Amino acid sequence: MRIIAGERRGASIAAPKGVATRPTGDRVREAAYNLIGPVDDAAVLDLFAGSGAMGLEALSRGARRCVFVESAGDACAVIKRNLEKLRFTGALVLCTDAFQALREERAAGRAYDLVLVDPPYESWGDLEPKLADVLPATLNDDGVLVVETSSRVEPELPLNVVTSRRYGSARITLFTR
């Protein structure tokens, strides 16, 4: 995998070994950021971060800050190594459950310009109602929420759908407040 655009364009990034993590491929990441548009000076929250590819891409494209949330220790270690290799500042890796991190972010009154959500595809059905309760509060008024699911799933959240597009086995859906 590699960074698609921005300051670190072309740099290779690592992904956790094994099949537990499904990194967002280069093509899907590029398509997602074409839909998202500029992220200059954005505060980004990358939930279910896995390899951190989506958040790393945001940092390369000029995001000011990115909080990576991932529960798997090996994936957290990979994200930290990628951050060190790419010499990104303004990043924080939280090796914890996504809902715990969301509760803490809400309690601290933090909101984000861009929220990236890419849980395991098979978990979306169970996660969707829980995420519907907490995700809207994490978005700034003009923020964008990006959800990656299986191409067969159309996520439904209490937000406005901007677009939903299929890319092979993946679907990228953008929401706003």
mmCIF file of C-alpha atoms in Angstrom:
data_model
loop_
_atom_site.group_PDB
_atom_site.id
_atom_site.type_symbol
_atom_site.label_atom_id
_atom_site.label_comp_id
_atom_site.label_asym_id
_atom_site.label_seq_id
_atom_site.Cartn_x
_atom_site.Cartn_y
_atom_site.Cartn_z
ATOM 1 C CA MET A 1 0.000 0.000 0.000
ATOM 2 C CA ARG A 2 1.046 3.564 -0.549
ATOM 3 C CA ILE A 3 -0.011 7.141 0.125
ATOM 4 C CA ILE A 4 -1.962 8.367 -2.921
ATOM 5 C CA ALA A 5 -1.569 12.155 -2.759
ATOM 6 C CA GLY A 6 -0.232 15.087 -0.814
ATOM 7 C CA GLU A 7 3.006 15.728 0.997
ATOM 8 C CA ARG A 8 3.937 12.026 1.358
ATOM 9 C CA ARG A 9 2.595 10.894 -2.036
ATOM 10 C CA GLY A 10 4.051 7.558 -3.131
ATOM 11 C CA ALA A 11 5.369 6.578 0.311
ATOM 12 C CA SER A 12 4.702 2.954 1.158
ATOM 13 C CA ILE A 13 2.767 2.108 4.308
ATOM 14 C CA ALA A 14 2.537 -1.154 6.191
ATOM 15 C CA ALA A 15 -0.595 -3.098 7.074
ATOM 16 C CA PRO A 16 -1.103 -5.582 9.912
ATOM 17 C CA LYS A 17 -0.349 -9.169 8.981
ATOM 18 C CA GLY A 18 -3.134 -11.730 8.713
ATOM 19 C CA VAL A 19 -6.737 -11.504 7.603
ATOM 20 C CA ALA A 20 -8.229 -9.752 10.644
ATOM 21 C CA THR A 21 -7.586 -6.324 9.093
ATOM 22 C CA ARG A 22 -8.833 -5.369 5.640
ATOM 23 C CA PRO A 23 -6.926 -2.223 4.644
ATOM 24 C CA THR A 24 -8.738 0.181 2.335
ATOM 25 C CA GLY A 25 -7.091 -0.318 -1.037
ATOM 26 C CA ASP A 26 -5.383 2.455 -2.965
ATOM 27 C CA ARG A 27 -8.146 2.693 -5.581
ATOM 28 C CA VAL A 28 -10.953 2.958 -3.022
ATOM 29 C CA ARG A 29 -8.974 5.461 -0.919
ATOM 30 C CA GLU A 30 -8.341 7.637 -3.947
ATOM 31 C CA ALA A 31 -12.028 7.500 -4.927
ATOM 32 C CA ALA A 32 -13.084 8.360 -1.357
ATOM 33 C CA TYR A 33 -10.828 11.401 -1.194
ATOM 34 C CA ASN A 34 -12.026 12.549 -4.610
ATOM 35 C CA LEU A 35 -15.527 12.587 -3.090
ATOM 36 C CA ILE A 36 -14.424 14.168 0.205
ATOM 37 C CA GLY A 37 -12.452 16.972 -1.397
ATOM 38 C CA PRO A 38 -9.787 19.093 0.320
ATOM 39 C CA VAL A 39 -8.967 18.309 3.943
ATOM 40 C CA ASP A 40 -6.536 21.180 4.591
ATOM 41 C CA ASP A 41 -6.309 21.973 8.313
ATOM 42 C CA ALA A 42 -9.027 19.413 9.154
ATOM 43 C CA ALA A 43 -9.389 17.598 12.458
ATOM 44 C CA VAL A 44 -9.875 13.914 11.563
ATOM 45 C CA LEU A 45 -11.157 10.924 13.552
ATOM 46 C CA ASP A 46 -10.329 7.514 12.039
ATOM 47 C CA LEU A 47 -12.485 4.845 13.738
ATOM 48 C CA PHE A 48 -11.762 1.136 13.283
ATOM 49 C CA ALA A 49 -8.505 2.444 11.809
ATOM 50 C CA GLY A 50 -6.888 -0.921 10.982
ATOM 51 C CA SER A 51 -3.711 0.019 9.101
ATOM 52 C CA GLY A 52 -4.529 3.713 9.461
ATOM 53 C CA ALA A 53 -4.415 4.173 5.677
ATOM 54 C CA MET A 54 -7.402 6.528 5.507
ATOM 55 C CA GLY A 55 -6.157 8.783 8.318
ATOM 56 C CA LEU A 56 -2.576 8.721 7.025
ATOM 57 C CA GLU A 57 -3.913 9.830 3.652
ATOM 58 C CA ALA A 58 -5.719 12.740 5.344
ATOM 59 C CA LEU A 59 -2.506 13.824 7.088
ATOM 60 C CA SER A 60 -0.588 13.664 3.811
ATOM 61 C CA ARG A 61 -3.275 15.816 2.195
ATOM 62 C CA GLY A 62 -2.933 18.548 4.812
ATOM 63 C CA ALA A 63 -5.147 17.560 7.754
ATOM 64 C CA ARG A 64 -3.986 19.304 10.936
ATOM 65 C CA ARG A 65 -4.713 16.436 13.306
ATOM 66 C CA CYS A 66 -5.833 12.811 13.216
ATOM 67 C CA VAL A 67 -6.958 10.562 16.040
ATOM 68 C CA PHE A 68 -6.683 6.890 15.094
ATOM 69 C CA VAL A 69 -8.911 4.501 17.065
ATOM 70 C CA GLU A 70 -8.219 0.783 16.814
ATOM 71 C CA SER A 71 -8.795 -2.026 19.318
ATOM 72 C CA ALA A 72 -6.240 -4.551 17.974
ATOM 73 C CA GLY A 73 -2.806 -4.106 19.520
ATOM 74 C CA ASP A 74 -0.891 -5.303 16.464
ATOM 75 C CA ALA A 75 -2.769 -2.838 14.238
ATOM 76 C CA CYS A 76 -2.057 0.005 16.689
ATOM 77 C CA ALA A 77 1.644 -0.851 16.515
ATOM 78 C CA VAL A 78 1.542 -0.726 12.700
ATOM 79 C CA ILE A 79 -0.175 2.684 12.743
ATOM 80 C CA LYS A 80 2.466 4.024 15.138
ATOM 81 C CA ARG A 81 5.267 2.671 12.927
ATOM 82 C CA ASN A 82 3.668 4.250 9.847
ATOM 83 C CA LEU A 83 3.388 7.602 11.648
ATOM 84 C CA GLU A 84 7.044 7.437 12.688
ATOM 85 C CA LYS A 85 8.200 6.403 9.209
ATOM 86 C CA LEU A 86 6.236 9.220 7.558
ATOM 87 C CA ARG A 87 7.226 11.699 10.318
ATOM 88 C CA PHE A 88 3.687 12.935 10.797
ATOM 89 C CA THR A 89 2.955 15.132 13.778
ATOM 90 C CA GLY A 90 -0.497 15.974 15.073
ATOM 91 C CA ALA A 91 -1.528 12.344 15.399
ATOM 92 C CA LEU A 92 -2.729 10.286 18.326
ATOM 93 C CA VAL A 93 -3.290 6.514 18.360
ATOM 94 C CA LEU A 94 -5.903 5.251 20.825
ATOM 95 C CA CYS A 95 -5.690 1.504 21.224
ATOM 96 C CA THR A 96 -9.195 1.056 22.566
ATOM 97 C CA ASP A 97 -12.746 0.156 21.649
ATOM 98 C CA ALA A 98 -14.350 2.618 19.210
ATOM 99 C CA PHE A 99 -17.358 3.221 21.471
ATOM 100 C CA GLN A 100 -15.172 3.929 24.488
ATOM 101 C CA ALA A 101 -13.221 6.462 22.414
ATOM 102 C CA LEU A 102 -16.452 8.033 21.115
ATOM 103 C CA ARG A 103 -17.800 8.387 24.670
ATOM 104 C CA GLU A 104 -14.554 10.054 25.765
ATOM 105 C CA GLU A 105 -14.501 12.393 22.750
ATOM 106 C CA ARG A 106 -18.122 13.411 23.374
ATOM 107 C CA ALA A 107 -17.489 13.944 27.106
ATOM 108 C CA ALA A 108 -14.511 16.161 26.224
ATOM 109 C CA GLY A 109 -16.675 18.141 23.806
ATOM 110 C CA ARG A 110 -14.468 17.345 20.811
ATOM 111 C CA ALA A 111 -15.921 17.291 17.312
ATOM 112 C CA TYR A 112 -14.267 16.635 13.978
ATOM 113 C CA ASP A 113 -14.274 17.988 10.439
ATOM 114 C CA LEU A 114 -13.855 14.501 8.976
ATOM 115 C CA VAL A 115 -14.842 11.202 10.603
ATOM 116 C CA LEU A 116 -13.763 7.980 8.884
ATOM 117 C CA VAL A 117 -15.577 4.755 9.816
ATOM 118 C CA ASP A 118 -14.404 1.430 8.385
ATOM 119 C CA PRO A 119 -15.453 -1.452 10.654
ATOM 120 C CA PRO A 120 -15.233 -5.116 9.651
ATOM 121 C CA TYR A 121 -17.842 -5.540 6.908
ATOM 122 C CA GLU A 122 -19.605 -8.415 8.681
ATOM 123 C CA SER A 123 -20.063 -6.297 11.837
ATOM 124 C CA TRP A 124 -21.938 -3.379 10.248
ATOM 125 C CA GLY A 125 -25.435 -4.723 11.026
ATOM 126 C CA ASP A 126 -24.672 -4.906 14.757
ATOM 127 C CA LEU A 127 -22.716 -1.649 14.852
ATOM 128 C CA GLU A 128 -25.043 0.567 12.816
ATOM 129 C CA PRO A 129 -27.674 1.283 15.529
ATOM 130 C CA LYS A 130 -24.982 1.990 18.137
ATOM 131 C CA LEU A 131 -23.046 4.237 15.752
ATOM 132 C CA ALA A 132 -26.272 6.057 14.830
ATOM 133 C CA ASP A 133 -26.551 7.145 18.468
ATOM 134 C CA VAL A 134 -23.035 8.518 18.837
ATOM 135 C CA LEU A 135 -21.629 9.547 15.457
ATOM 136 C CA PRO A 136 -23.681 12.714 14.825
ATOM 137 C CA ALA A 137 -22.252 14.319 17.967
ATOM 138 C CA THR A 138 -18.689 13.788 16.715
ATOM 139 C CA LEU A 139 -19.202 15.918 13.591
ATOM 140 C CA ASN A 140 -18.659 19.655 13.395
ATOM 141 C CA ASP A 141 -21.564 21.538 11.802
ATOM 142 C CA ASP A 142 -19.919 21.410 8.382
ATOM 143 C CA GLY A 143 -18.194 18.063 8.978
ATOM 144 C CA VAL A 144 -18.229 15.006 6.740
ATOM 145 C CA LEU A 145 -18.672 11.398 7.843
ATOM 146 C CA VAL A 146 -17.295 8.699 5.528
ATOM 147 C CA VAL A 147 -18.471 5.118 6.029
ATOM 148 C CA GLU A 148 -16.941 2.153 4.221
ATOM 149 C CA THR A 149 -19.079 -0.981 4.083
ATOM 150 C CA SER A 150 -19.511 -3.993 1.875
ATOM 151 C CA SER A 151 -20.868 -2.985 -1.550
ATOM 152 C CA ARG A 152 -24.089 -4.876 -0.719
ATOM 153 C CA VAL A 153 -24.828 -2.660 2.308
ATOM 154 C CA GLU A 154 -26.275 0.847 2.224
ATOM 155 C CA PRO A 155 -25.648 2.371 5.647
ATOM 156 C CA GLU A 156 -28.468 4.299 7.286
ATOM 157 C CA LEU A 157 -27.584 6.913 9.873
ATOM 158 C CA PRO A 158 -29.501 9.958 11.177
ATOM 159 C CA LEU A 159 -27.497 12.250 8.905
ATOM 160 C CA ASN A 160 -27.854 13.525 5.343
ATOM 161 C CA VAL A 161 -26.496 11.247 2.626
ATOM 162 C CA VAL A 162 -24.307 13.193 0.214
ATOM 163 C CA THR A 163 -23.440 10.222 -2.009
ATOM 164 C CA SER A 164 -23.045 6.458 -1.874
ATOM 165 C CA ARG A 165 -20.851 4.709 -4.440
ATOM 166 C CA ARG A 166 -19.674 1.182 -5.045
ATOM 167 C CA TYR A 167 -16.059 0.305 -5.812
ATOM 168 C CA GLY A 168 -15.697 -3.443 -6.336
ATOM 169 C CA SER A 169 -16.546 -5.136 -3.029
ATOM 170 C CA ALA A 170 -16.593 -1.803 -1.130
ATOM 171 C CA ARG A 171 -19.152 0.982 -0.763
ATOM 172 C CA ILE A 172 -18.206 4.500 0.279
ATOM 173 C CA THR A 173 -21.045 6.603 1.720
ATOM 174 C CA LEU A 174 -20.619 10.272 2.659
ATOM 175 C CA PHE A 175 -22.879 11.920 5.233
ATOM 176 C CA THR A 176 -23.212 15.481 6.547
ATOM 177 C CA ARG A 177 -25.277 16.989 9.363
#
